[in-house]
XYZ file of C-alpha atoms in Angstrom:
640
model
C 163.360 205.541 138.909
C 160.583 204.277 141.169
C 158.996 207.002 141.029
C 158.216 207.054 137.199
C 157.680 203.543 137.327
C 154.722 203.966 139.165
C 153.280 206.000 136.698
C 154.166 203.860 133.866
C 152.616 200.747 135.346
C 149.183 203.409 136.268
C 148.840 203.960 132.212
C 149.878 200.162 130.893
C 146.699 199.629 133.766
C 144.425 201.983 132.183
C 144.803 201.249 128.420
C 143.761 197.349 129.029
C 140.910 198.776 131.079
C 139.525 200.549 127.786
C 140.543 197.977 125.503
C 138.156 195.031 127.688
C 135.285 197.739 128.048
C 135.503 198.695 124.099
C 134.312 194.460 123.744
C 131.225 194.376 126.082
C 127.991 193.793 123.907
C 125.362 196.298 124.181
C 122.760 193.992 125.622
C 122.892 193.665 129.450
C 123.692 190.094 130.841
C 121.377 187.406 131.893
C 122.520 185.200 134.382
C 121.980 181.870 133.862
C 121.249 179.255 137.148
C 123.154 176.292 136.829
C 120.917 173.061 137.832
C 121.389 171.211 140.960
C 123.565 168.561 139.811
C 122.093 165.272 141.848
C 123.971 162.623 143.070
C 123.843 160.124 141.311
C 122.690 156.608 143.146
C 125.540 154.178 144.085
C 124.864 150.190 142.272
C 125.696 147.437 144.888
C 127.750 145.133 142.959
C 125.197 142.404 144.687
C 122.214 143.668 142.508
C 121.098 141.545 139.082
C 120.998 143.074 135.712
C 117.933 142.897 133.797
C 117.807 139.588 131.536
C 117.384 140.797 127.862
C 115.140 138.193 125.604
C 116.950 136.245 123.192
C 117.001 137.187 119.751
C 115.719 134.423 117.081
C 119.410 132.900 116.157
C 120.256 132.606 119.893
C 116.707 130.423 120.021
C 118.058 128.483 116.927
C 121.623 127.895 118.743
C 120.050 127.128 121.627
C 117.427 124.610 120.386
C 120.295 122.797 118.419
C 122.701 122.580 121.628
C 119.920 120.883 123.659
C 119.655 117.349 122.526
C 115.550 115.728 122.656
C 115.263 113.212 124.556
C 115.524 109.831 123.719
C 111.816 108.281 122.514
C 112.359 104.658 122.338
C 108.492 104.323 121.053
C 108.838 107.007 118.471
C 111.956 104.829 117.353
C 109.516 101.620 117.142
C 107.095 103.855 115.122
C 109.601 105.177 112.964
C 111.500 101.699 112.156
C 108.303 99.926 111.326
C 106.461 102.760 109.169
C 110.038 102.747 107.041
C 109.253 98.958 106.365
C 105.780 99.505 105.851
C 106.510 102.429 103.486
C 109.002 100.029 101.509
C 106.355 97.458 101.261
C 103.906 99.825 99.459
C 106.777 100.569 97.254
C 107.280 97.117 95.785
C 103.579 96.527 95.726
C 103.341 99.207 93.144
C 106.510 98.167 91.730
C 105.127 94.782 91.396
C 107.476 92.647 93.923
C 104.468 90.760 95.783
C 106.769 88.684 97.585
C 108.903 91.156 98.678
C 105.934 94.076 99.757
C 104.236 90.763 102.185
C 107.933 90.340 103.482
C 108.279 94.133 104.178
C 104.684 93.840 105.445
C 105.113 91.386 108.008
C 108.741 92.930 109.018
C 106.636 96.099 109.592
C 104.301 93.679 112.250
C 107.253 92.002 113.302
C 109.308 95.171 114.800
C 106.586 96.176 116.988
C 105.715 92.828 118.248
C 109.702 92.034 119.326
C 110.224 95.558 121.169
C 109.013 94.695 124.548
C 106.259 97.286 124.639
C 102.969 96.205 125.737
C 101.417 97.540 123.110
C 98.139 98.213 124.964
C 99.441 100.185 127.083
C 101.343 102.783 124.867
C 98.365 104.583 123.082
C 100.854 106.031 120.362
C 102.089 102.636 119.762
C 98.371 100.768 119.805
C 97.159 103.731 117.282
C 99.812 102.778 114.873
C 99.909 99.289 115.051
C 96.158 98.873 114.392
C 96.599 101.447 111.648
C 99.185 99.052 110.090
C 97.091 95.866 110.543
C 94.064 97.446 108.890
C 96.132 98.774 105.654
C 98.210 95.525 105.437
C 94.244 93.645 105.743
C 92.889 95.911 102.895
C 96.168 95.260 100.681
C 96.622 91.403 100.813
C 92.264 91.181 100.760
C 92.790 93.261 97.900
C 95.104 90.843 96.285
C 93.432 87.698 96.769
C 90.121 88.726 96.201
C 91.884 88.887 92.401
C 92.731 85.607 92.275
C 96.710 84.356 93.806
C 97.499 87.565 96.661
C 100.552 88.050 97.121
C 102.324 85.718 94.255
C 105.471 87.139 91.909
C 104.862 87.154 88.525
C 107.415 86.050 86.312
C 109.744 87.532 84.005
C 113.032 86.943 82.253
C 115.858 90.079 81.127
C 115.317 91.219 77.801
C 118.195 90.317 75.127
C 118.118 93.680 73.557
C 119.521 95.315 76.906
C 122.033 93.164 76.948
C 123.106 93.485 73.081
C 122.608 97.445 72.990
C 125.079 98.742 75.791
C 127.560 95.780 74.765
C 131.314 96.194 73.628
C 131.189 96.795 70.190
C 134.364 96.409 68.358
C 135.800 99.233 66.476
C 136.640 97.465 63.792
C 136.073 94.307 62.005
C 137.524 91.345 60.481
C 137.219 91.538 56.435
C 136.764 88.026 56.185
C 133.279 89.214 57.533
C 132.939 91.779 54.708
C 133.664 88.777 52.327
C 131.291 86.341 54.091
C 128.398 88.643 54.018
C 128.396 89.445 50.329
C 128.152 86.009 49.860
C 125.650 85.536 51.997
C 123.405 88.215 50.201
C 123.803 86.513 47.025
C 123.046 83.276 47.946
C 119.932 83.644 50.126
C 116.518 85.348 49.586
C 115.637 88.291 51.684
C 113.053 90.410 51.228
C 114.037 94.055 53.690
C 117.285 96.022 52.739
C 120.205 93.939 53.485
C 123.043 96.858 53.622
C 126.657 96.205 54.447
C 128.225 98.911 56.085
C 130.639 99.175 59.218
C 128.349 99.088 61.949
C 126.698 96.157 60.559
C 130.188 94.494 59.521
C 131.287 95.150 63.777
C 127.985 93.582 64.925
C 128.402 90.729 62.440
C 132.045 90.161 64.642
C 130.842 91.195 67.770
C 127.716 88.267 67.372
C 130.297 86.020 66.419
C 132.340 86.767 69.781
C 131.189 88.859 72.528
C 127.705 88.284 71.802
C 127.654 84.551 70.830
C 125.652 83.031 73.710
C 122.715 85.674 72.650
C 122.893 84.653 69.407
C 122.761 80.788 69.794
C 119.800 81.140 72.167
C 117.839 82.823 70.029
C 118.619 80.562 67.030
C 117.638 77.774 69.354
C 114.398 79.341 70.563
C 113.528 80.339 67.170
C 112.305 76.859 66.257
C 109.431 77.011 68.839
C 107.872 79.917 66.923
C 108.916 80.702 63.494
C 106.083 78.624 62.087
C 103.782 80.776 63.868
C 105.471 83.791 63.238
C 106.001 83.137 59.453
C 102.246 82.875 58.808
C 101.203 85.257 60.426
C 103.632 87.766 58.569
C 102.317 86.305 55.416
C 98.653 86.910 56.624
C 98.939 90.225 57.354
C 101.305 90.757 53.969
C 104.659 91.968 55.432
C 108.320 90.988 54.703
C 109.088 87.476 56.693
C 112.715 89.017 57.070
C 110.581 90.716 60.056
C 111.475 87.675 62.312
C 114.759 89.084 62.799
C 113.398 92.215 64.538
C 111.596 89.618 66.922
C 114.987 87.896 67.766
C 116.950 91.033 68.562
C 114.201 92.463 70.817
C 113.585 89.130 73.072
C 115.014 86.184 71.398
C 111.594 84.707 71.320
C 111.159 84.714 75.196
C 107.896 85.484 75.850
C 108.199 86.813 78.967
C 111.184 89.081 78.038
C 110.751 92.282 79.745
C 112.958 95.346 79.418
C 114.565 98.101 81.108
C 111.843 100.352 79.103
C 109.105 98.387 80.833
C 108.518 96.647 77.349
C 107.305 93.010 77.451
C 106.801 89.901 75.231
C 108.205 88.617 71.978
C 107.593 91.583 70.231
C 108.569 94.173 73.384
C 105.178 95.984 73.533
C 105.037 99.046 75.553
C 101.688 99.123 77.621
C 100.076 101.657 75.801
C 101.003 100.658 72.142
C 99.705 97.135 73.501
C 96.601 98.460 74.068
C 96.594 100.790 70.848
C 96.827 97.021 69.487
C 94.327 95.253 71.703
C 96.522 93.460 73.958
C 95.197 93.012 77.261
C 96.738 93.855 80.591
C 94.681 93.321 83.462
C 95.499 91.142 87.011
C 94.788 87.914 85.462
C 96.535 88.471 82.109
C 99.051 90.507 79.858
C 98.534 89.536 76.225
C 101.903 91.138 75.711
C 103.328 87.771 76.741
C 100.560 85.850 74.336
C 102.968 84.594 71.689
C 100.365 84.399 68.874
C 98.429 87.739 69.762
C 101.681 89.776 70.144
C 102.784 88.741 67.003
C 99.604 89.994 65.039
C 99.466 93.173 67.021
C 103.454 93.178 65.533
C 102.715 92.762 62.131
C 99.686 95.074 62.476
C 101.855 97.825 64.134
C 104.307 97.310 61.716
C 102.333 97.529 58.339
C 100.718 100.903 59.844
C 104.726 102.185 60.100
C 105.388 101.366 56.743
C 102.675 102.698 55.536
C 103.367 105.998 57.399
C 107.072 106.239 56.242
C 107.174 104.416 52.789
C 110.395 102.578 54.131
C 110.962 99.151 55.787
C 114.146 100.200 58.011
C 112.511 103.545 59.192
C 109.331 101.558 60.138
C 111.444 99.290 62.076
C 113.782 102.283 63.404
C 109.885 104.014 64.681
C 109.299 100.406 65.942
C 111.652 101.214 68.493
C 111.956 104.866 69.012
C 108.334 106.168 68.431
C 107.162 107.524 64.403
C 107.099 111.076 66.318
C 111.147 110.519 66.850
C 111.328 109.643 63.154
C 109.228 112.511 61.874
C 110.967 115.031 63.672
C 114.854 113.578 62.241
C 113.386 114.005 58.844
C 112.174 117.413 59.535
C 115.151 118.506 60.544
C 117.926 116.703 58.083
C 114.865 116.844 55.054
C 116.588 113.063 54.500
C 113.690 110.393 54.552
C 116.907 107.780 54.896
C 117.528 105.491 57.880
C 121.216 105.441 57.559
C 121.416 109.319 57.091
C 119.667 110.268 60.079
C 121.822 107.719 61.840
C 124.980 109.317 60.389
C 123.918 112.633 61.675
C 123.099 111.599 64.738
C 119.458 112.945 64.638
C 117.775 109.765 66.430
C 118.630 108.171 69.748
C 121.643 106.179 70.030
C 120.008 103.070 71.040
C 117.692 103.836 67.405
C 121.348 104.063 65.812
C 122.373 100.024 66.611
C 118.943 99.043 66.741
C 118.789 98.681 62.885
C 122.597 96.585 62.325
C 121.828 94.700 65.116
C 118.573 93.483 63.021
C 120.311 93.203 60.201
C 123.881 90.878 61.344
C 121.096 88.618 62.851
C 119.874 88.048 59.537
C 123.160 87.461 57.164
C 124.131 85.171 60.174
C 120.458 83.088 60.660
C 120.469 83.055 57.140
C 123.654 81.231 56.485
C 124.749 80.123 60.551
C 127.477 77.256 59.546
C 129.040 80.115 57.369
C 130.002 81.893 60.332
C 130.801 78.833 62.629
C 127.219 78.356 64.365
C 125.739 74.648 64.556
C 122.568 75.333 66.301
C 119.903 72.616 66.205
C 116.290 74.540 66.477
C 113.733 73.961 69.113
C 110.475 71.549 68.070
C 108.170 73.720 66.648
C 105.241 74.858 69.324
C 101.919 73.167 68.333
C 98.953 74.041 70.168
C 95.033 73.639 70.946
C 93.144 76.598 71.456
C 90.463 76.156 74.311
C 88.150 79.011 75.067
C 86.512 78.548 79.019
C 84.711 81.195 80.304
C 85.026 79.490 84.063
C 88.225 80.264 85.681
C 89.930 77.271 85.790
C 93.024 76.751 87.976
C 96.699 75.938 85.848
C 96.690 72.833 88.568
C 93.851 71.546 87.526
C 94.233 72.077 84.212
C 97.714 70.359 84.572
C 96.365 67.199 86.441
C 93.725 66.757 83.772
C 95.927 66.113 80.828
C 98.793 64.052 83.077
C 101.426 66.753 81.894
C 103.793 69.096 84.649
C 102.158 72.365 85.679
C 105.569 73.959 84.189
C 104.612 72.674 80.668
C 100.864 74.167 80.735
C 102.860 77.603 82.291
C 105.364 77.323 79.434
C 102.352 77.695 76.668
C 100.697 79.882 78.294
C 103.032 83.237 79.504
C 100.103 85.294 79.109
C 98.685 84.098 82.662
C 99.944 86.101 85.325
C 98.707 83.708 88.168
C 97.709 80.121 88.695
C 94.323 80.895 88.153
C 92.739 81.821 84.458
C 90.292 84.915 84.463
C 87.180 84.811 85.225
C 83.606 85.227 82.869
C 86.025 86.330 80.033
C 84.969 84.963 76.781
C 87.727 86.112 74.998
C 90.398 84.938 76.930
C 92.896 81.544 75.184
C 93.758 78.842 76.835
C 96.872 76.680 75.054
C 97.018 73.193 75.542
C 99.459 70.861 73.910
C 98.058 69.740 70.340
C 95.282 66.961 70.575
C 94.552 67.347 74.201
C 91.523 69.626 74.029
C 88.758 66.865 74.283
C 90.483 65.560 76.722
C 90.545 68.387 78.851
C 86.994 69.394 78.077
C 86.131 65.423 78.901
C 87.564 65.781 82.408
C 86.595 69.332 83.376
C 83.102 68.237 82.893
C 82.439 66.230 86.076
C 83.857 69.431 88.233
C 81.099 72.139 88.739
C 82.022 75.147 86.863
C 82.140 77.506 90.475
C 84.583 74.212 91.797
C 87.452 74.718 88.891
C 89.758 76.761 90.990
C 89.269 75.481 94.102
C 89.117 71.472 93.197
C 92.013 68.914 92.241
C 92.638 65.727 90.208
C 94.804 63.200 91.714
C 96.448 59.772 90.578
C 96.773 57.478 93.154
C 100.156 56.230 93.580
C 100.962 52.860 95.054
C 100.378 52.237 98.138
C 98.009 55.882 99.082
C 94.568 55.125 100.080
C 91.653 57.508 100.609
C 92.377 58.795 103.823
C 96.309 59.498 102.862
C 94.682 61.420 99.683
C 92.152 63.297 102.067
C 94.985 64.415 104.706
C 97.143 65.881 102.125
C 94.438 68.020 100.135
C 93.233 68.779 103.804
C 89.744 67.067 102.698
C 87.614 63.620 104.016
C 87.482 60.677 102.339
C 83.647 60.508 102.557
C 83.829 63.712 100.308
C 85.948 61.925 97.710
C 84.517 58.889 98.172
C 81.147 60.995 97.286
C 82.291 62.933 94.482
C 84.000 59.859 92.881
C 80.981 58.217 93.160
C 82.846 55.429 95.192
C 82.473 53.253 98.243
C 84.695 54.562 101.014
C 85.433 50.551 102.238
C 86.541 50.115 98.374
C 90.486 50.170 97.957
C 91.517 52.235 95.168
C 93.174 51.083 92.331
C 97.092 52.589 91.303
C 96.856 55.208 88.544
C 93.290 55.420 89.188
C 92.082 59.341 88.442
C 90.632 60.885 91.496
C 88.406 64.211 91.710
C 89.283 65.738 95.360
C 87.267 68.102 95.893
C 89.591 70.884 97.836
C 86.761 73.391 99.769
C 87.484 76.563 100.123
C 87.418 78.155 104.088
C 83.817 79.612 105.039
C 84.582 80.868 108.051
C 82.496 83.756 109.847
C 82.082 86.749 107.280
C 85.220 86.744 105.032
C 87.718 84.722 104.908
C 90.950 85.602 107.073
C 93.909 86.586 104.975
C 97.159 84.339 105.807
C 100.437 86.068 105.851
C 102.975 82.855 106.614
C 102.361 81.522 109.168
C 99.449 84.475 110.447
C 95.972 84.647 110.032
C 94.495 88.224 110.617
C 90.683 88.152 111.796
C 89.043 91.369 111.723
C 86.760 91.269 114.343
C 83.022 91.269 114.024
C 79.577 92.333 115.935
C 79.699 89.696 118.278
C 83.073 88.858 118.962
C 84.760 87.979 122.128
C 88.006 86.997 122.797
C 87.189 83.606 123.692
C 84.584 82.692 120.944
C 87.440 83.750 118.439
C 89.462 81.347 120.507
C 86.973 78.504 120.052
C 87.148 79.489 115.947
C 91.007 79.039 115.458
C 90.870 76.376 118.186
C 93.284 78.515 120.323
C 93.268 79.722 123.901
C 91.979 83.476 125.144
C 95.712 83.594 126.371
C 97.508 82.510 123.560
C 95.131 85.371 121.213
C 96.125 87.652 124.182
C 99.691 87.169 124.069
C 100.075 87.591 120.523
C 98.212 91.110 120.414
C 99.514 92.047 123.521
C 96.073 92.588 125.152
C 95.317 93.034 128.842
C 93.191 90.779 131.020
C 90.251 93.524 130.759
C 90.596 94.519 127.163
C 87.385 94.247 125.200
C 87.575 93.861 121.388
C 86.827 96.833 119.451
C 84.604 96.060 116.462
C 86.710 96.439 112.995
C 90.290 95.684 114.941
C 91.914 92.942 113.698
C 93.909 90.056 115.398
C 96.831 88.641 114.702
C 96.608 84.529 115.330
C 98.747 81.351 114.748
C 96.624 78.534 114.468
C 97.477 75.616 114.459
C 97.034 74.631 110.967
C 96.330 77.661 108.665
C 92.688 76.679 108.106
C 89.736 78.846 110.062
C 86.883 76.958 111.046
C 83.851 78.006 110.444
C 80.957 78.795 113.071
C 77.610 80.043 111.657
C 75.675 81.560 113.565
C 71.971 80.194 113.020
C 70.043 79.367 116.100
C 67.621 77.400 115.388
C 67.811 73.663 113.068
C 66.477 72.083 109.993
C 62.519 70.885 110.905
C 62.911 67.052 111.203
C 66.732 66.944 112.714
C 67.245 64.973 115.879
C 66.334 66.032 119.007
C 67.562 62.934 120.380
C 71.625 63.488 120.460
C 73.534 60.547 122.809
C 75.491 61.530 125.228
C 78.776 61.959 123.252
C 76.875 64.850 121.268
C 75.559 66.576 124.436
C 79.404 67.051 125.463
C 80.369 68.945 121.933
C 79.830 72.175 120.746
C 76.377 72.207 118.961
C 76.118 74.859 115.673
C 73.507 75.509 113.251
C 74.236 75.309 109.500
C 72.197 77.535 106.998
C 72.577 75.937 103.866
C 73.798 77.905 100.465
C 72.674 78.214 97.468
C 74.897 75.218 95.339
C 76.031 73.815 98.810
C 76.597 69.963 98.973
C 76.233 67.574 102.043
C 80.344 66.683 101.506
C 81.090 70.535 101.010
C 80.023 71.154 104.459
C 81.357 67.812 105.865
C 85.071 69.099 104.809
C 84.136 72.389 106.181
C 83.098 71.149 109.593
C 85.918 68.446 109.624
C 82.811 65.835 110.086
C 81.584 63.275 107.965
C 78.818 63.189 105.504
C 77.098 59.697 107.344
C 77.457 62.031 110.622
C 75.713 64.613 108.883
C 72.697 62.455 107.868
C 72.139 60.796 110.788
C 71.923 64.216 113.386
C 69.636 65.745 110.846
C 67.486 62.171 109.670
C 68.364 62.374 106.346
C 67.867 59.456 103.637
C 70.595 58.624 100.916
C 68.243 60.104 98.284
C 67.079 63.355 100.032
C 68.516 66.732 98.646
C 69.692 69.861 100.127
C 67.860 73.228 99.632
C 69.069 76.899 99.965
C 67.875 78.044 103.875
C 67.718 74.100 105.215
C 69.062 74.380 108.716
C 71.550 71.584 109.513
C 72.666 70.453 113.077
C 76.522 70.360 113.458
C 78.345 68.245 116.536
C 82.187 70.058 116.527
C 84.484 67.565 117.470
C 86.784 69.544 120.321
């Protein structure tokens, strides 16, 4: 058995030797060296990784987890310039008051936040920044005529009466009433009854009562006015009506739409019509000259549309409103563009409120109102081409400055324009000569600036002179009156009130500030001697050091002691024939030269100089009779 195993196993051996040889490929075999294979270098654990760089949103994370530090100056800067910015805001806006109060807030911040403020440049740069703009703004302001002074102005009725509670139905009795209203009283626009007119009919004789009565009431003081003027121009009288709804005769009604005056002019149609709106004025408010622009306005409408209630309906929405609602509905029809809703809500009432004011004015005790009219408004018309202040115009005719302010609502300020010959001055009826009688002893360039006073019982001069800040030499002068002489109770005194002449301009006063703006020449201790303060007190207040020089064009904030600057010309050398001989009291005050101006006075520059005119004479040798010319030097002994 072994023995043909062995030969078995020999050709099972020799058949897989020709089966592997049968596979070999015919090409020979290249041998192919396998690379050293290197070892590759052990990392210590010890050894730092490469830092990548961040990509951008790691920067953003990372900028927004790492908090800035604190800047308490930036904070300063930053809280001020947000009450500066406000004040701008309600000096465009008109709030005067309210922009000086922002203003001086803006000041105010930086002054109370411990910084010296010249030693923190950022803070210096922006508080002289403020000064100057705040400077330019109120110089701004007074150089037109009051500064900083609110105008006023009352809420417009028709606000009020358009977004009011109409009721959504009303009482028949009201339907009943009406119809016998139309058929008892004249009217002479389209009277239609309807049920918005019916519901503002109730809602006048309810909700909207207390508008109602006023404006019956306040109708009294111009209807006479009003009515002629309708007739002059030739339109419907019934037009009164649209003149209650819109202010209820307040002439300084002014609306949500920025609309102002009896009549609620717009400032552009006022100006279409030749009403004036400048500082001084707004003819808007000009009962008489509102009303003709009105009817004027008016008669154009109708003549446009052919219709009295669509001229009133483009009275208040604009003719381009009306001409488009026609285009659209082809109905040239008030109350069918109003049913479709084609013009503006407020267009929709606008028209029944005008109307239930009439039925009811027409017949008021019908419908339970027992109004008794104001007196009519009678008037003098006065044309002065000087401004004139309301004071002054007040103290002439013995009336309250709040009765010459009531007839005239077109002045915005206490002070009429100037060198405008159109401009109207109303002054109660029969007081015009009067006025004209008085204003003739004040120099025209004095109107604004000087007073009348009566003299109470016991007041003498120097009482008079201490509380218009003047001398009683320069009263005495103007009056033509002996100082020694007592004055006489209810006597009529001119005072003549001077205005500052201090060193270039004027400083501007913000309460209880004055801001000088420094000039070529300035030190800290001449401005000192000017306000009659000390170099410290001027240094405290603008937190300056004990080396700072003054910069020319910074300006100072100071708190005199009275809000008057004193004036300190600086001439060197004196009017030829003044005194060289001074006594010894002289040589111890401050010595100034005065270069007269042209229309100066000996008792203007007394009050200036808080000297007296006998003073004045005598340091210069001047006789009673001898006059002042433009360029006469004076010599001036400062009392301090």
């Amino acid at each position: 058995m072994d023995k043909l195993r062995r030969p078995l196993w020999g050709l099972i051996v020799l058949l897989i030797g020709i089966g592997l040889g049968s596979c070999k490929t015919t090409q020979p075999r290249t041998s192919t060296a396998k690379p050293p294979v290197e070892e590759s270098p052990r990392i210590s654990i010890q050894s730092e990784l490469p830092v990548l760089p961040e990509s951008a949103s790691q920067q953003v994370i990372t900028r927004i987890q790492q908090k800035a530090p604190f800047d308490p100056i930036e904070q300063v800067i930053q809280e001020s310039q947000a009450r500066f910015l406000q004040g701008e805001k309600d000096l465009k806006a008109g709030f005067l008051e309210k922009a000086r109060k922002n203003f001086d807030e803006a000041l105010e911040i930086i002054l109370r936040s411990g910084f010296v403020i010249s030693q923190e440049e950022r803070l210096e740069r922006h508080y002289e920044g403020l000064l100057d703009r705040i400077h330019n703004y109120e110089l701004a302001a007074l150089k037109e005529g009051d500064g900083f002074t609110e105008e006023r102005y009352e809420s417009a009725p028709i606000d009020e009466i358009s977004s009011g509670e109409l009721p959504l139905t009303f009482d028949p009795k009201s339907k009943i009433l009406a119809e016998q209203t139309l058929k008892k009283v004249p009217h002479d626009i389209p009277l239609a009854l309807n049920d918005t007119v019916l519901r503002f009919l109730d809602y006048f004789q309810n909700n909207g009562r207390k508008a109602m009565e006023a404006g019956m009431q306040r109708a009294g003081r111009y209807r006479r006015m009003i009515s002629q003027i309708l007739a002059e121009e030739g339109v419907p009288q019934d037009l009164v009506y649209l003149c209650q709804a819109e202010s209820g005769f307040k002439p300084l009604a002014y609306s949500k739409a920025r609309c102002k005056g009896l009549w609620q002019f717009g400032a552009a149609r006022g100006q279409e019509y030749g009403l004036r709106q400048n500082w001084w004025i707004d003819e808007r408010s000009d009962p008489e000259k509102s009303t003709r622009a009105a009817a004027k306005h008016l008669k154009d409408l109708y003549q446009q549309f052919g219709d009295w209630l669509l001229a009133m309906a483009a009275y208040n929405t604009g003719p381009g409103n009306i001409e488009r609602a026609i285009e659209r509905t082809g109905f040239a029809d008030y109350w069918q563009l109003a049913k479709r809703s084609t013009i503006h809500p407020e267009t929709q009432k606008y028209i029944p409120i005008i109307l239930a004011m009439a039925i009811i004015s027409k017949d008021p005790g019908k419908y339970g109102f027992e109004v008794t009219p104001d007196p009519a408004v009678t008037v003098d018309k006065v044309h002065i081409d000087s401004a004139i202040d309301l004071r002054l115009a007040a103290e002439s005719l013995d009336i309250g400055l709040s009765q010459i302010q009531d007839l005239n609502p077109h002045v915005r300020r206490l002070t009429t324009p100037r060198n405008d010959l159109e401009f109207t001055l109303y002054l109660p009826e029969g007081t015009k000569e009067k006025l004209l009688h008085e204003l003739a002893a004040i120099p025209e360039d004095m109107r604004v600036n000087w007073r009348l006073h009566r003299v109470d019982e016991g007041e003498t001069l120097s009482a008079i002179a201490k509380k218009y800040r003047t001398t009683p030499s320069a009263i005495a002068q103007v009056n033509s009156l002996n100082e020694r002489r007592n004055i006489q109770v209810g006597e009529k005194l001119i005072i003549p009130v001077t205005p500052d002449r201090g060193r270039g301009a004027s400083p501007i006063i913000a309460g209880s500030w004055v801001r000088h703006k420094v000039k070529r020449g300035d030190t800290i201790a001449s401005v000192a001697r000017d306000f009659d303060v000390t170099s410290a007190q001027i240094r405290k207040w603008n937190k300056l050091g004990v080396n700072t020089r003054l910069r020319l064009g910074r300006v100072l904030v100071i708190h005199p002691p009275e809000l008057m600057a004193k004036s300190s010309p600086p001439d060197n050398t004196s009017r030829q024939g003044a005194s060289r001989h001074s006594d010894g009291a002289n040589e111890k005050r401050t010595r100034v030269v005065h270069r007269v101006k042209k229309g100066e006075t000996l008792f203007a520059i007394a009050t200036n100089y808080k000297t007296t005119i006998s003073s004045i004479r005598d340091w210069n040798n001047l006789s009673q009779n001898e006059s002042l010319k433009a360029g006469d030097r004076l010599t001036i002994y400062l009392g301090r």
